[in-house]
PDB file of C-alpha atoms in Angstrom:
ATOM      1  CA  MET P   1      86.221 148.832  37.512  1.00  0.00           C
ATOM      2  CA  ARG P   2      85.589 149.398  33.810  1.00  0.00           C
ATOM      3  CA  ILE P   3      85.053 146.295  31.709  1.00  0.00           C
ATOM      4  CA  PHE P   4      83.669 147.412  28.359  1.00  0.00           C
ATOM      5  CA  PRO P   5      86.076 149.200  25.987  1.00  0.00           C
ATOM      6  CA  TYR P   6      83.205 151.050  24.248  1.00  0.00           C
ATOM      7  CA  LYS P   7      79.910 152.614  25.191  1.00  0.00           C
ATOM      8  CA  ARG P   8      76.916 153.909  23.209  1.00  0.00           C
ATOM      9  CA  VAL P   9      76.591 157.668  23.619  1.00  0.00           C
ATOM     10  CA  ARG P  10      73.945 160.160  22.482  1.00  0.00           C
ATOM     11  CA  VAL P  11      75.939 163.065  21.104  1.00  0.00           C
ATOM     12  CA  THR P  12      73.025 165.118  19.798  1.00  0.00           C
ATOM     13  CA  GLU P  13      69.359 164.770  18.855  1.00  0.00           C
ATOM     14  CA  GLY P  14      68.961 161.633  16.757  1.00  0.00           C
ATOM     15  CA  LEU P  15      72.626 160.671  16.736  1.00  0.00           C
ATOM     16  CA  TYR P  16      74.124 157.885  18.812  1.00  0.00           C
ATOM     17  CA  VAL P  17      77.720 156.740  18.326  1.00  0.00           C
ATOM     18  CA  ARG P  18      80.049 154.167  19.819  1.00  0.00           C
ATOM     19  CA  VAL P  19      82.643 155.994  21.933  1.00  0.00           C
ATOM     20  CA  SER P  20      85.873 154.351  23.069  1.00  0.00           C
ATOM     21  CA  ASN P  21      86.600 154.102  26.789  1.00  0.00           C
ATOM     22  CA  HIS P  22      90.328 153.841  26.062  1.00  0.00           C
ATOM     23  CA  TYR P  23      92.495 156.865  26.856  1.00  0.00           C
ATOM     24  CA  TYR P  24      92.841 159.162  23.855  1.00  0.00           C
ATOM     25  CA  HIS P  25      96.484 160.226  23.525  1.00  0.00           C
ATOM     26  CA  ASN P  26      96.731 163.923  22.673  1.00  0.00           C
ATOM     27  CA  ASP P  27      98.753 167.030  23.516  1.00  0.00           C
ATOM     28  CA  PHE P  28      95.866 169.142  24.836  1.00  0.00           C
ATOM     29  CA  GLY P  29      97.194 171.561  27.449  1.00  0.00           C
ATOM     30  CA  VAL P  30     100.776 170.768  26.515  1.00  0.00           C
ATOM     31  CA  ARG P  31     100.952 173.060  23.514  1.00  0.00           C
ATOM     32  CA  ASP P  32      98.481 175.277  21.731  1.00  0.00           C
ATOM     33  CA  SER P  33      96.274 173.765  19.054  1.00  0.00           C
ATOM     34  CA  GLY P  34      98.154 173.404  15.788  1.00  0.00           C
ATOM     35  CA  GLU P  35     101.419 174.601  17.325  1.00  0.00           C
ATOM     36  CA  MET P  36     104.456 172.486  16.524  1.00  0.00           C
ATOM     37  CA  ARG P  37     107.230 173.765  18.782  1.00  0.00           C
ATOM     38  CA  TYR P  38     110.628 172.190  19.262  1.00  0.00           C
ATOM     39  CA  TYR P  39     111.048 171.148  15.614  1.00  0.00           C
ATOM     40  CA  GLY P  40     107.515 169.767  15.451  1.00  0.00           C
ATOM     41  CA  ARG P  41     108.440 166.557  17.224  1.00  0.00           C
ATOM     42  CA  ARG P  42     105.979 164.250  18.994  1.00  0.00           C
ATOM     43  CA  TYR P  43     104.760 164.718  22.513  1.00  0.00           C
ATOM     44  CA  ILE P  44     105.358 161.490  24.443  1.00  0.00           C
ATOM     45  CA  CYS P  45     103.044 160.855  27.415  1.00  0.00           C
ATOM     46  CA  PRO P  46     104.532 157.886  29.346  1.00  0.00           C
ATOM     47  CA  ALA P  47     101.945 157.441  32.108  1.00  0.00           C
ATOM     48  CA  THR P  48     100.058 160.492  33.357  1.00  0.00           C
ATOM     49  CA  PRO P  49      98.285 163.350  31.526  1.00  0.00           C
ATOM     50  CA  GLY P  50     100.231 166.588  31.369  1.00  0.00           C
ATOM     51  CA  THR P  51     103.547 164.974  32.236  1.00  0.00           C
ATOM     52  CA  GLY P  52     105.918 163.780  29.527  1.00  0.00           C
ATOM     53  CA  PHE P  53     108.468 165.029  27.029  1.00  0.00           C
ATOM     54  CA  ILE P  54     109.029 166.116  23.446  1.00  0.00           C
ATOM     55  CA  GLU P  55     110.930 163.668  21.268  1.00  0.00           C
ATOM     56  CA  HIS P  56     114.072 165.258  19.832  1.00  0.00           C
ATOM     57  CA  GLU P  57     115.862 164.532  16.585  1.00  0.00           C
ATOM     58  CA  SER P  58     118.599 161.982  17.020  1.00  0.00           C
ATOM     59  CA  GLU P  59     120.558 159.462  15.001  1.00  0.00           C
ATOM     60  CA  SER P  60     121.051 157.330  18.091  1.00  0.00           C
ATOM     61  CA  HIS P  61     119.601 153.851  17.753  1.00  0.00           C
ATOM     62  CA  SER P  62     119.466 153.587  21.560  1.00  0.00           C
ATOM     63  CA  TYR P  63     117.321 156.727  21.766  1.00  0.00           C
ATOM     64  CA  HIS P  64     114.927 155.425  19.125  1.00  0.00           C
ATOM     65  CA  GLN P  65     114.551 152.180  21.096  1.00  0.00           C
ATOM     66  CA  PHE P  66     113.984 154.256  24.225  1.00  0.00           C
ATOM     67  CA  ILE P  67     111.154 156.145  22.485  1.00  0.00           C
ATOM     68  CA  LYS P  68     109.567 152.894  21.329  1.00  0.00           C
ATOM     69  CA  THR P  69     109.217 151.709  24.931  1.00  0.00           C
ATOM     70  CA  PHE P  70     106.688 154.549  25.364  1.00  0.00           C
ATOM     71  CA  THR P  71     105.007 154.785  21.966  1.00  0.00           C
ATOM     72  CA  LYS P  72     104.091 151.090  21.920  1.00  0.00           C
ATOM     73  CA  ASN P  73     101.822 151.762  24.896  1.00  0.00           C
ATOM     74  CA  GLU P  74      99.931 154.483  23.023  1.00  0.00           C
ATOM     75  CA  LYS P  75      98.061 151.801  21.089  1.00  0.00           C
ATOM     76  CA  SER P  76      94.831 150.657  22.724  1.00  0.00           C
ATOM     77  CA  SER P  77      95.217 147.436  24.684  1.00  0.00           C
ATOM     78  CA  TYR P  78      92.317 145.714  26.393  1.00  0.00           C
ATOM     79  CA  ILE P  79      94.634 144.087  28.945  1.00  0.00           C
ATOM     80  CA  ARG P  80      96.184 147.440  29.892  1.00  0.00           C
ATOM     81  CA  PHE P  81      92.656 148.902  29.966  1.00  0.00           C
ATOM     82  CA  LEU P  82      91.420 146.207  32.386  1.00  0.00           C
ATOM     83  CA  LEU P  83      94.502 146.515  34.613  1.00  0.00           C
ATOM     84  CA  GLY P  84      94.151 150.288  34.793  1.00  0.00           C
ATOM     85  CA  LYS P  85      97.553 150.902  33.223  1.00  0.00           C
ATOM     86  CA  GLU P  86      96.331 153.379  30.631  1.00  0.00           C
ATOM     87  CA  PRO P  87      96.553 157.086  31.564  1.00  0.00           C
ATOM     88  CA  ASN P  88      93.391 158.066  33.428  1.00  0.00           C
ATOM     89  CA  TYR P  89      92.323 161.603  34.320  1.00  0.00           C
ATOM     90  CA  LYS P  90      89.925 160.603  37.097  1.00  0.00           C
ATOM     91  CA  THR P  91      92.464 158.439  38.912  1.00  0.00           C
ATOM     92  CA  GLU P  92      95.211 161.020  38.523  1.00  0.00           C
ATOM     93  CA  ARG P  93      92.958 163.816  39.795  1.00  0.00           C
ATOM     94  CA  GLU P  94      92.199 161.883  42.981  1.00  0.00           C
ATOM     95  CA  LEU P  95      95.902 161.219  43.563  1.00  0.00           C
ATOM     96  CA  ALA P  96      96.708 164.899  42.965  1.00  0.00           C
ATOM     97  CA  LYS P  97      94.034 166.018  45.442  1.00  0.00           C
ATOM     98  CA  VAL P  98      95.533 163.815  48.161  1.00  0.00           C
ATOM     99  CA  ALA P  99      99.035 165.070  47.370  1.00  0.00           C
ATOM    100  CA  LEU P 100      97.807 168.688  47.563  1.00  0.00           C
ATOM    101  CA  LEU P 101      96.341 168.122  51.025  1.00  0.00           C
ATOM    102  CA  ASN P 102      99.683 166.803  52.266  1.00  0.00           C
ATOM    103  CA  ALA P 103     101.924 169.202  50.333  1.00  0.00           C
ATOM    104  CA  GLU P 104     104.489 171.319  52.194  1.00  0.00           C
ATOM    105  CA  GLY P 105     105.886 174.517  50.757  1.00  0.00           C
ATOM    106  CA  LYS P 106     104.176 177.222  48.706  1.00  0.00           C
ATOM    107  CA  MET P 107     105.758 176.269  45.388  1.00  0.00           C
ATOM    108  CA  LYS P 108     104.682 172.641  45.658  1.00  0.00           C
ATOM    109  CA  ARG P 109     101.146 173.601  46.714  1.00  0.00           C
ATOM    110  CA  ASP P 110     100.855 176.062  43.820  1.00  0.00           C
ATOM    111  CA  ILE P 111     101.980 173.449  41.277  1.00  0.00           C
ATOM    112  CA  LEU P 112      99.620 170.780  42.599  1.00  0.00           C
ATOM    113  CA  ASP P 113      96.702 173.205  42.889  1.00  0.00           C
ATOM    114  CA  CYS P 114      97.132 174.165  39.232  1.00  0.00           C
ATOM    115  CA  TYR P 115      97.565 170.495  38.308  1.00  0.00           C
ATOM    116  CA  VAL P 116      94.269 169.484  39.965  1.00  0.00           C
ATOM    117  CA  ASN P 117      92.401 172.226  38.091  1.00  0.00           C
ATOM    118  CA  ALA P 118      94.149 171.426  34.811  1.00  0.00           C
ATOM    119  CA  LEU P 119      93.239 167.754  35.133  1.00  0.00           C
ATOM    120  CA  ALA P 120      89.556 168.673  35.495  1.00  0.00           C
ATOM    121  CA  VAL P 121      89.655 170.700  32.273  1.00  0.00           C
ATOM    122  CA  GLY P 122      91.785 168.087  30.490  1.00  0.00           C
ATOM    123  CA  GLU P 123      89.356 165.311  31.423  1.00  0.00           C
ATOM    124  CA  ASN P 124      86.498 167.123  29.651  1.00  0.00           C
ATOM    125  CA  ALA P 125      88.679 167.764  26.607  1.00  0.00           C
ATOM    126  CA  GLU P 126      89.809 164.131  26.381  1.00  0.00           C
ATOM    127  CA  ARG P 127      86.175 162.958  26.551  1.00  0.00           C
ATOM    128  CA  ILE P 128      85.240 165.319  23.709  1.00  0.00           C
ATOM    129  CA  GLU P 129      88.159 164.012  21.636  1.00  0.00           C
ATOM    130  CA  ARG P 130      86.795 160.470  22.052  1.00  0.00           C
ATOM    131  CA  VAL P 131      83.312 161.632  21.042  1.00  0.00           C
ATOM    132  CA  ILE P 132      84.683 163.310  17.906  1.00  0.00           C
ATOM    133  CA  ARG P 133      86.574 160.115  17.077  1.00  0.00           C
ATOM    134  CA  GLY P 134      83.341 158.145  17.502  1.00  0.00           C
ATOM    135  CA  VAL P 135      81.419 160.440  15.137  1.00  0.00           C
ATOM    136  CA  LYS P 136      84.195 160.227  12.545  1.00  0.00           C
ATOM    137  CA  ASP P 137      84.214 156.435  12.766  1.00  0.00           C
ATOM    138  CA  LYS P 138      80.439 156.320  12.224  1.00  0.00           C
ATOM    139  CA  MET P 139      80.638 158.774   9.315  1.00  0.00           C
ATOM    140  CA  GLY P 140      83.351 156.714   7.635  1.00  0.00           C
ATOM    141  CA  HIS P 141      84.839 157.917   4.363  1.00  0.00           C
ATOM    142  CA  LYS P 142      81.596 159.415   3.026  1.00  0.00           C
ATOM    143  CA  SER P 143      80.849 163.070   3.749  1.00  0.00           C
ATOM    144  CA  ASN P 144      77.776 163.746   5.869  1.00  0.00           C
ATOM    145  CA  LYS P 145      76.891 167.408   6.422  1.00  0.00           C
ATOM    146  CA  PHE P 146      74.987 166.677   9.609  1.00  0.00           C
ATOM    147  CA  MET P 147      77.847 164.758  11.193  1.00  0.00           C
ATOM    148  CA  VAL P 148      80.366 167.359  10.015  1.00  0.00           C
ATOM    149  CA  SER P 149      78.339 170.048  11.783  1.00  0.00           C
ATOM    150  CA  VAL P 150      78.296 167.915  14.945  1.00  0.00           C
ATOM    151  CA  ILE P 151      82.090 167.549  14.793  1.00  0.00           C
ATOM    152  CA  SER P 152      82.438 171.341  14.319  1.00  0.00           C
ATOM    153  CA  HIS P 153      80.231 171.902  17.366  1.00  0.00           C
ATOM    154  CA  TYR P 154      82.449 169.725  19.538  1.00  0.00           C
ATOM    155  CA  LYS P 155      85.605 171.307  18.146  1.00  0.00           C
ATOM    156  CA  THR P 156      84.249 174.694  19.224  1.00  0.00           C
ATOM    157  CA  LYS P 157      83.874 173.269  22.722  1.00  0.00           C
ATOM    158  CA  LEU P 158      87.482 172.112  22.578  1.00  0.00           C
ATOM    159  CA  SER P 159      88.606 175.605  21.610  1.00  0.00           C
ATOM    160  CA  GLN P 160      86.837 177.051  24.649  1.00  0.00           C
ATOM    161  CA  LEU P 161      88.363 174.407  26.895  1.00  0.00           C
ATOM    162  CA  ASN P 162      91.772 175.344  25.527  1.00  0.00           C
ATOM    163  CA  HIS P 163      91.270 178.871  26.868  1.00  0.00           C
ATOM    164  CA  ASP P 164      90.079 177.450  30.184  1.00  0.00           C
ATOM    165  CA  MET P 165      93.163 175.260  30.393  1.00  0.00           C
ATOM    166  CA  SER P 166      95.480 178.196  29.825  1.00  0.00           C
ATOM    167  CA  ALA P 167      93.749 180.054  32.664  1.00  0.00           C
ATOM    168  CA  VAL P 168      94.384 177.312  35.244  1.00  0.00           C
ATOM    169  CA  GLU P 169      97.881 176.136  34.271  1.00  0.00           C
ATOM    170  CA  PHE P 170     101.048 177.105  36.132  1.00  0.00           C
ATOM    171  CA  HIS P 171     102.736 179.591  33.746  1.00  0.00           C
ATOM    172  CA  LEU P 172     106.407 180.269  34.442  1.00  0.00           C
ATOM    173  CA  LYS P 173     106.250 183.782  33.019  1.00  0.00           C
ATOM    174  CA  GLU P 174     103.627 184.706  35.641  1.00  0.00           C
ATOM    175  CA  HIS P 175     105.903 183.699  38.529  1.00  0.00           C
ATOM    176  CA  TYR P 176     109.276 185.142  37.459  1.00  0.00           C
ATOM    177  CA  SER P 177     110.561 188.480  36.245  1.00  0.00           C
ATOM    178  CA  PRO P 178     111.247 189.053  32.521  1.00  0.00           C
ATOM    179  CA  GLU P 179     114.990 189.168  33.251  1.00  0.00           C
ATOM    180  CA  VAL P 180     114.909 185.760  34.938  1.00  0.00           C
ATOM    181  CA  ILE P 181     112.793 184.283  32.134  1.00  0.00           C
ATOM    182  CA  ASP P 182     115.237 185.609  29.512  1.00  0.00           C
ATOM    183  CA  ALA P 183     118.167 184.049  31.380  1.00  0.00           C
ATOM    184  CA  TYR P 184     116.206 180.819  31.790  1.00  0.00           C
ATOM    185  CA  ASN P 185     115.508 180.718  28.045  1.00  0.00           C
ATOM    186  CA  ARG P 186     119.256 180.918  27.445  1.00  0.00           C
ATOM    187  CA  VAL P 187     119.689 177.967  29.806  1.00  0.00           C
ATOM    188  CA  VAL P 188     117.134 176.031  27.786  1.00  0.00           C
ATOM    189  CA  GLU P 189     118.894 176.833  24.503  1.00  0.00           C
ATOM    190  CA  ALA P 190     122.168 175.590  25.980  1.00  0.00           C
ATOM    191  CA  PHE P 191     120.441 172.489  27.350  1.00  0.00           C
ATOM    192  CA  ILE P 192     119.094 171.556  23.900  1.00  0.00           C
ATOM    193  CA  LYS P 193     122.691 171.164  22.718  1.00  0.00           C
ATOM    194  CA  VAL P 194     123.495 169.051  25.778  1.00  0.00           C
ATOM    195  CA  ALA P 195     120.484 166.824  25.123  1.00  0.00           C
ATOM    196  CA  SER P 196     121.744 166.328  21.561  1.00  0.00           C
ATOM    197  CA  CYS P 197     124.951 164.686  22.799  1.00  0.00           C
ATOM    198  CA  ARG P 198     125.090 161.190  21.417  1.00  0.00           C
ATOM    199  CA  ARG P 199     126.220 159.644  24.700  1.00  0.00           C
ATOM    200  CA  ILE P 200     125.156 160.607  28.233  1.00  0.00           C
ATOM    201  CA  TRP P 201     125.949 158.358  31.193  1.00  0.00           C
ATOM    202  CA  HIS P 202     124.621 158.486  34.735  1.00  0.00           C
ATOM    203  CA  GLU P 203     126.936 157.315  37.493  1.00  0.00           C
ATOM    204  CA  ASN P 204     125.078 154.967  39.839  1.00  0.00           C
ATOM    205  CA  ASP P 205     127.025 152.682  42.172  1.00  0.00           C
ATOM    206  CA  ARG P 206     123.782 151.076  43.378  1.00  0.00           C
ATOM    207  CA  GLN P 207     123.308 149.309  40.040  1.00  0.00           C
ATOM    208  CA  LYS P 208     125.477 146.786  38.273  1.00  0.00           C
ATOM    209  CA  GLY P 209     128.041 148.378  36.006  1.00  0.00           C
ATOM    210  CA  GLY P 210     128.084 151.714  37.769  1.00  0.00           C
ATOM    211  CA  TYR P 211     127.606 153.791  34.593  1.00  0.00           C
ATOM    212  CA  HIS P 212     124.328 153.725  32.639  1.00  0.00           C
ATOM    213  CA  GLN P 213     123.296 155.452  29.452  1.00  0.00           C
ATOM    214  CA  VAL P 214     120.442 157.932  29.919  1.00  0.00           C
ATOM    215  CA  PHE P 215     118.727 160.528  27.723  1.00  0.00           C
ATOM    216  CA  PHE P 216     117.917 164.203  28.232  1.00  0.00           C
ATOM    217  CA  ASP P 217     114.905 165.907  26.656  1.00  0.00           C
ATOM    218  CA  LEU P 218     112.669 168.942  26.905  1.00  0.00           C
ATOM    219  CA  GLY P 219     109.591 168.000  28.897  1.00  0.00           C
ATOM    220  CA  ILE P 220     106.495 169.112  30.738  1.00  0.00           C
ATOM    221  CA  PHE P 221     105.583 168.369  34.336  1.00  0.00           C
ATOM    222  CA  ASP P 222     102.051 168.579  35.749  1.00  0.00           C
ATOM    223  CA  PHE P 223     100.902 170.913  32.964  1.00  0.00           C
ATOM    224  CA  ILE P 224     103.515 173.572  33.879  1.00  0.00           C
ATOM    225  CA  ARG P 225     103.611 175.859  30.865  1.00  0.00           C
ATOM    226  CA  SER P 226     106.784 177.346  29.491  1.00  0.00           C
ATOM    227  CA  ASP P 227     107.372 178.799  26.039  1.00  0.00           C
ATOM    228  CA  SER P 228     110.422 176.588  25.743  1.00  0.00           C
ATOM    229  CA  TYR P 229     109.370 173.511  27.773  1.00  0.00           C
ATOM    230  CA  LEU P 230     111.396 172.335  30.761  1.00  0.00           C
ATOM    231  CA  PRO P 231     114.905 170.833  30.614  1.00  0.00           C
ATOM    232  CA  LEU P 232     114.501 167.200  31.682  1.00  0.00           C
ATOM    233  CA  MET P 233     117.358 165.086  33.019  1.00  0.00           C
ATOM    234  CA  ARG P 234     116.939 161.398  33.803  1.00  0.00           C
ATOM    235  CA  GLU P 235     118.798 159.037  36.080  1.00  0.00           C
ATOM    236  CA  SER P 236     119.140 155.279  35.680  1.00  0.00           C
ATOM    237  CA  GLU P 237     116.638 154.316  38.387  1.00  0.00           C
ATOM    238  CA  GLY P 238     113.776 156.311  36.910  1.00  0.00           C
ATOM    239  CA  THR P 239     113.787 159.573  38.881  1.00  0.00           C
ATOM    240  CA  LEU P 240     113.251 162.654  36.681  1.00  0.00           C
ATOM    241  CA  TYR P 241     114.814 166.089  37.184  1.00  0.00           C
ATOM    242  CA  TYR P 242     113.018 169.115  35.720  1.00  0.00           C
ATOM    243  CA  LEU P 243     114.876 172.426  35.697  1.00  0.00           C
ATOM    244  CA  LEU P 244     112.785 175.530  36.441  1.00  0.00           C
ATOM    245  CA  PRO P 245     114.107 179.110  36.647  1.00  0.00           C
ATOM    246  CA  ASP P 246     114.890 178.944  40.368  1.00  0.00           C
ATOM    247  CA  CYS P 247     114.724 175.256  41.298  1.00  0.00           C
ATOM    248  CA  ILE P 248     114.964 171.642  40.224  1.00  0.00           C
ATOM    249  CA  ILE P 249     111.950 169.382  40.619  1.00  0.00           C
ATOM    250  CA  VAL P 250     112.982 165.873  41.630  1.00  0.00           C
ATOM    251  CA  ALA P 251     110.032 163.779  40.463  1.00  0.00           C
ATOM    252  CA  ARG P 252     109.435 160.168  41.395  1.00  0.00           C
ATOM    253  CA  SER P 253     105.929 160.474  39.941  1.00  0.00           C
ATOM    254  CA  SER P 254     103.571 163.242  38.892  1.00  0.00           C
ATOM    255  CA  VAL P 255     102.397 163.745  42.480  1.00  0.00           C
ATOM    256  CA  ASP P 256     105.440 162.549  44.445  1.00  0.00           C
ATOM    257  CA  PHE P 257     108.194 165.123  44.019  1.00  0.00           C
ATOM    258  CA  ASP P 258     110.569 167.428  45.896  1.00  0.00           C
ATOM    259  CA  ILE P 259     111.657 170.953  45.014  1.00  0.00           C
ATOM    260  CA  HIS P 260     115.296 172.024  45.457  1.00  0.00           C
ATOM    261  CA  PRO P 261     116.309 175.710  45.004  1.00  0.00           C
ATOM    262  CA  ILE P 262     119.286 176.188  42.697  1.00  0.00           C
ATOM    263  CA  LYS P 263     120.448 179.520  44.196  1.00  0.00           C
ATOM    264  CA  ASN P 264     123.000 177.884  46.498  1.00  0.00           C
ATOM    265  CA  MET P 265     123.277 174.625  44.574  1.00  0.00           C
ATOM    266  CA  THR P 266     126.701 173.525  43.347  1.00  0.00           C
ATOM    267  CA  ILE P 267     126.707 172.572  39.664  1.00  0.00           C
ATOM    268  CA  VAL P 268     130.226 171.790  38.493  1.00  0.00           C
ATOM    269  CA  CYS P 269     131.467 171.006  34.991  1.00  0.00           C
ATOM    270  CA  GLN P 270     134.818 169.290  34.563  1.00  0.00           C
ATOM    271  CA  GLU P 271     136.835 168.236  31.554  1.00  0.00           C
ATOM    272  CA  LEU P 272     138.086 164.671  31.791  1.00  0.00           C
ATOM    273  CA  ALA P 273     141.820 164.210  31.414  1.00  0.00           C
ATOM    274  CA  ILE P 274     143.048 161.718  28.822  1.00  0.00           C
ATOM    275  CA  GLU P 275     144.507 159.442  31.476  1.00  0.00           C
ATOM    276  CA  GLU P 276     141.092 159.296  33.210  1.00  0.00           C
ATOM    277  CA  THR P 277     139.284 158.122  30.090  1.00  0.00           C
ATOM    278  CA  GLN P 278     141.982 155.525  29.490  1.00  0.00           C
ATOM    279  CA  GLY P 279     141.719 154.193  33.025  1.00  0.00           C
ATOM    280  CA  ASN P 280     138.909 152.393  34.804  1.00  0.00           C
ATOM    281  CA  LEU P 281     136.245 154.514  33.106  1.00  0.00           C
ATOM    282  CA  SER P 282     137.199 153.707  29.528  1.00  0.00           C
ATOM    283  CA  SER P 283     135.608 150.271  29.321  1.00  0.00           C
ATOM    284  CA  GLN P 284     132.186 151.646  30.283  1.00  0.00           C
ATOM    285  CA  LEU P 285     132.228 155.284  29.163  1.00  0.00           C
ATOM    286  CA  GLY P 286     134.094 154.963  25.898  1.00  0.00           C
ATOM    287  CA  ASP P 287     134.747 158.486  24.601  1.00  0.00           C
ATOM    288  CA  ALA P 288     133.602 160.472  27.662  1.00  0.00           C
ATOM    289  CA  ALA P 289     135.041 164.000  27.504  1.00  0.00           C
ATOM    290  CA  SER P 290     133.353 165.840  30.361  1.00  0.00           C
ATOM    291  CA  MET P 291     131.198 165.493  33.439  1.00  0.00           C
ATOM    292  CA  ILE P 292     128.624 167.416  35.469  1.00  0.00           C
ATOM    293  CA  ARG P 293     128.380 166.918  39.206  1.00  0.00           C
ATOM    294  CA  ILE P 294     125.528 168.150  41.456  1.00  0.00           C
ATOM    295  CA  PRO P 295     126.479 167.081  44.996  1.00  0.00           C
ATOM    296  CA  GLU P 296     123.242 168.283  46.627  1.00  0.00           C
ATOM    297  CA  LEU P 297     121.278 165.845  44.472  1.00  0.00           C
ATOM    298  CA  ASN P 298     123.970 163.162  44.439  1.00  0.00           C
ATOM    299  CA  LEU P 299     124.062 163.370  40.646  1.00  0.00           C
ATOM    300  CA  THR P 300     126.993 162.795  38.324  1.00  0.00           C
ATOM    301  CA  TYR P 301     126.718 162.698  34.530  1.00  0.00           C
ATOM    302  CA  TYR P 302     129.355 162.008  31.873  1.00  0.00           C
ATOM    303  CA  PHE P 303     129.194 163.267  28.277  1.00  0.00           C
ATOM    304  CA  ASN P 304     131.059 162.613  25.057  1.00  0.00           C
ATOM    305  CA  HIS P 305     131.276 166.379  24.388  1.00  0.00           C
ATOM    306  CA  LEU P 306     132.808 169.260  26.306  1.00  0.00           C
ATOM    307  CA  ARG P 307     131.849 172.644  24.839  1.00  0.00           C
ATOM    308  CA  PRO P 308     128.011 172.287  25.097  1.00  0.00           C
ATOM    309  CA  ILE P 309     128.366 171.093  28.688  1.00  0.00           C
ATOM    310  CA  MET P 310     130.509 174.060  29.721  1.00  0.00           C
ATOM    311  CA  GLU P 311     128.115 176.505  28.037  1.00  0.00           C
ATOM    312  CA  PHE P 312     125.136 174.929  29.823  1.00  0.00           C
ATOM    313  CA  VAL P 313     126.730 175.231  33.274  1.00  0.00           C
ATOM    314  CA  ARG P 314     127.881 178.776  32.460  1.00  0.00           C
ATOM    315  CA  SER P 315     124.310 179.777  31.543  1.00  0.00           C
ATOM    316  CA  ILE P 316     123.017 178.319  34.838  1.00  0.00           C
ATOM    317  CA  ASP P 317     125.600 180.358  36.763  1.00  0.00           C
ATOM    318  CA  GLN P 318     124.377 183.510  34.964  1.00  0.00           C
ATOM    319  CA  LEU P 319     120.775 182.624  35.848  1.00  0.00           C
ATOM    320  CA  LYS P 320     121.678 182.083  39.506  1.00  0.00           C
ATOM    321  CA  GLU P 321     123.124 185.613  39.691  1.00  0.00           C
ATOM    322  CA  LEU P 322     119.610 186.997  39.072  1.00  0.00           C
ATOM    323  CA  LEU P 323     117.903 184.948  41.780  1.00  0.00           C
TER     324      LEU P 323
END
């Protein structure tokens, strides 16, 4: 158990700095250095390294409050540090190793194998980031050529680790044909418009109310790399659904997940009739105009738009024809 939030570290000959033991939030391995994809929005890491989502532009107050529930935990907290609630590469790597040993199915084993290796590289990178932060804190606002050279040295190490990370990650384009990737990219483009819908509800009879507002985003799961990120659907009890070119990952955590092929999956879009929205649904769904139902996953979503939803389902059907 770690107790001290800082430790004194020798970073080079004659230079000792105070390095934080708190997790350093960064997007290493998620996107290339300096790259600002998906409108340059923030990468949100809720709990585990390499798993999270990209914040999208929205005028929804509810979405902004949803984002704040995650970003408030990015600030260092000694209590969270003591309780082990900050993201931790070492702990996550041990959990991933156990999950890999018990994994069934080639796809799941491949993802977890890449995840274990990516965590090892990411752990070194995160440590270097904390060292660089420590040197900058010691240097303060005055320029010091010696300390600047030390920072440059460690940044060179980070650049090399970035190449190492790319070599061990699970890249979608290496596992699917160019035709499938092109069709998948069209699915992602259609999904972005769905995620922009101001209101999305998840139907859940197990919870009070039955219909609960949720949010869709583009995300990343276990350092899986895609040029467009992964469509991420949420349900009201916390399970996450990541759409890959030929399957949906049903994730309860970064190491506890199932993989469901979409080839024979039924994904239905339906326009809601006026009398439906004026009936029992109206008090909870307001201006719902359409719905998506996925019986195999027991999922039903309602939306306040129709056209983006129909285009999204149509693009999935076109993708399924290539599988």
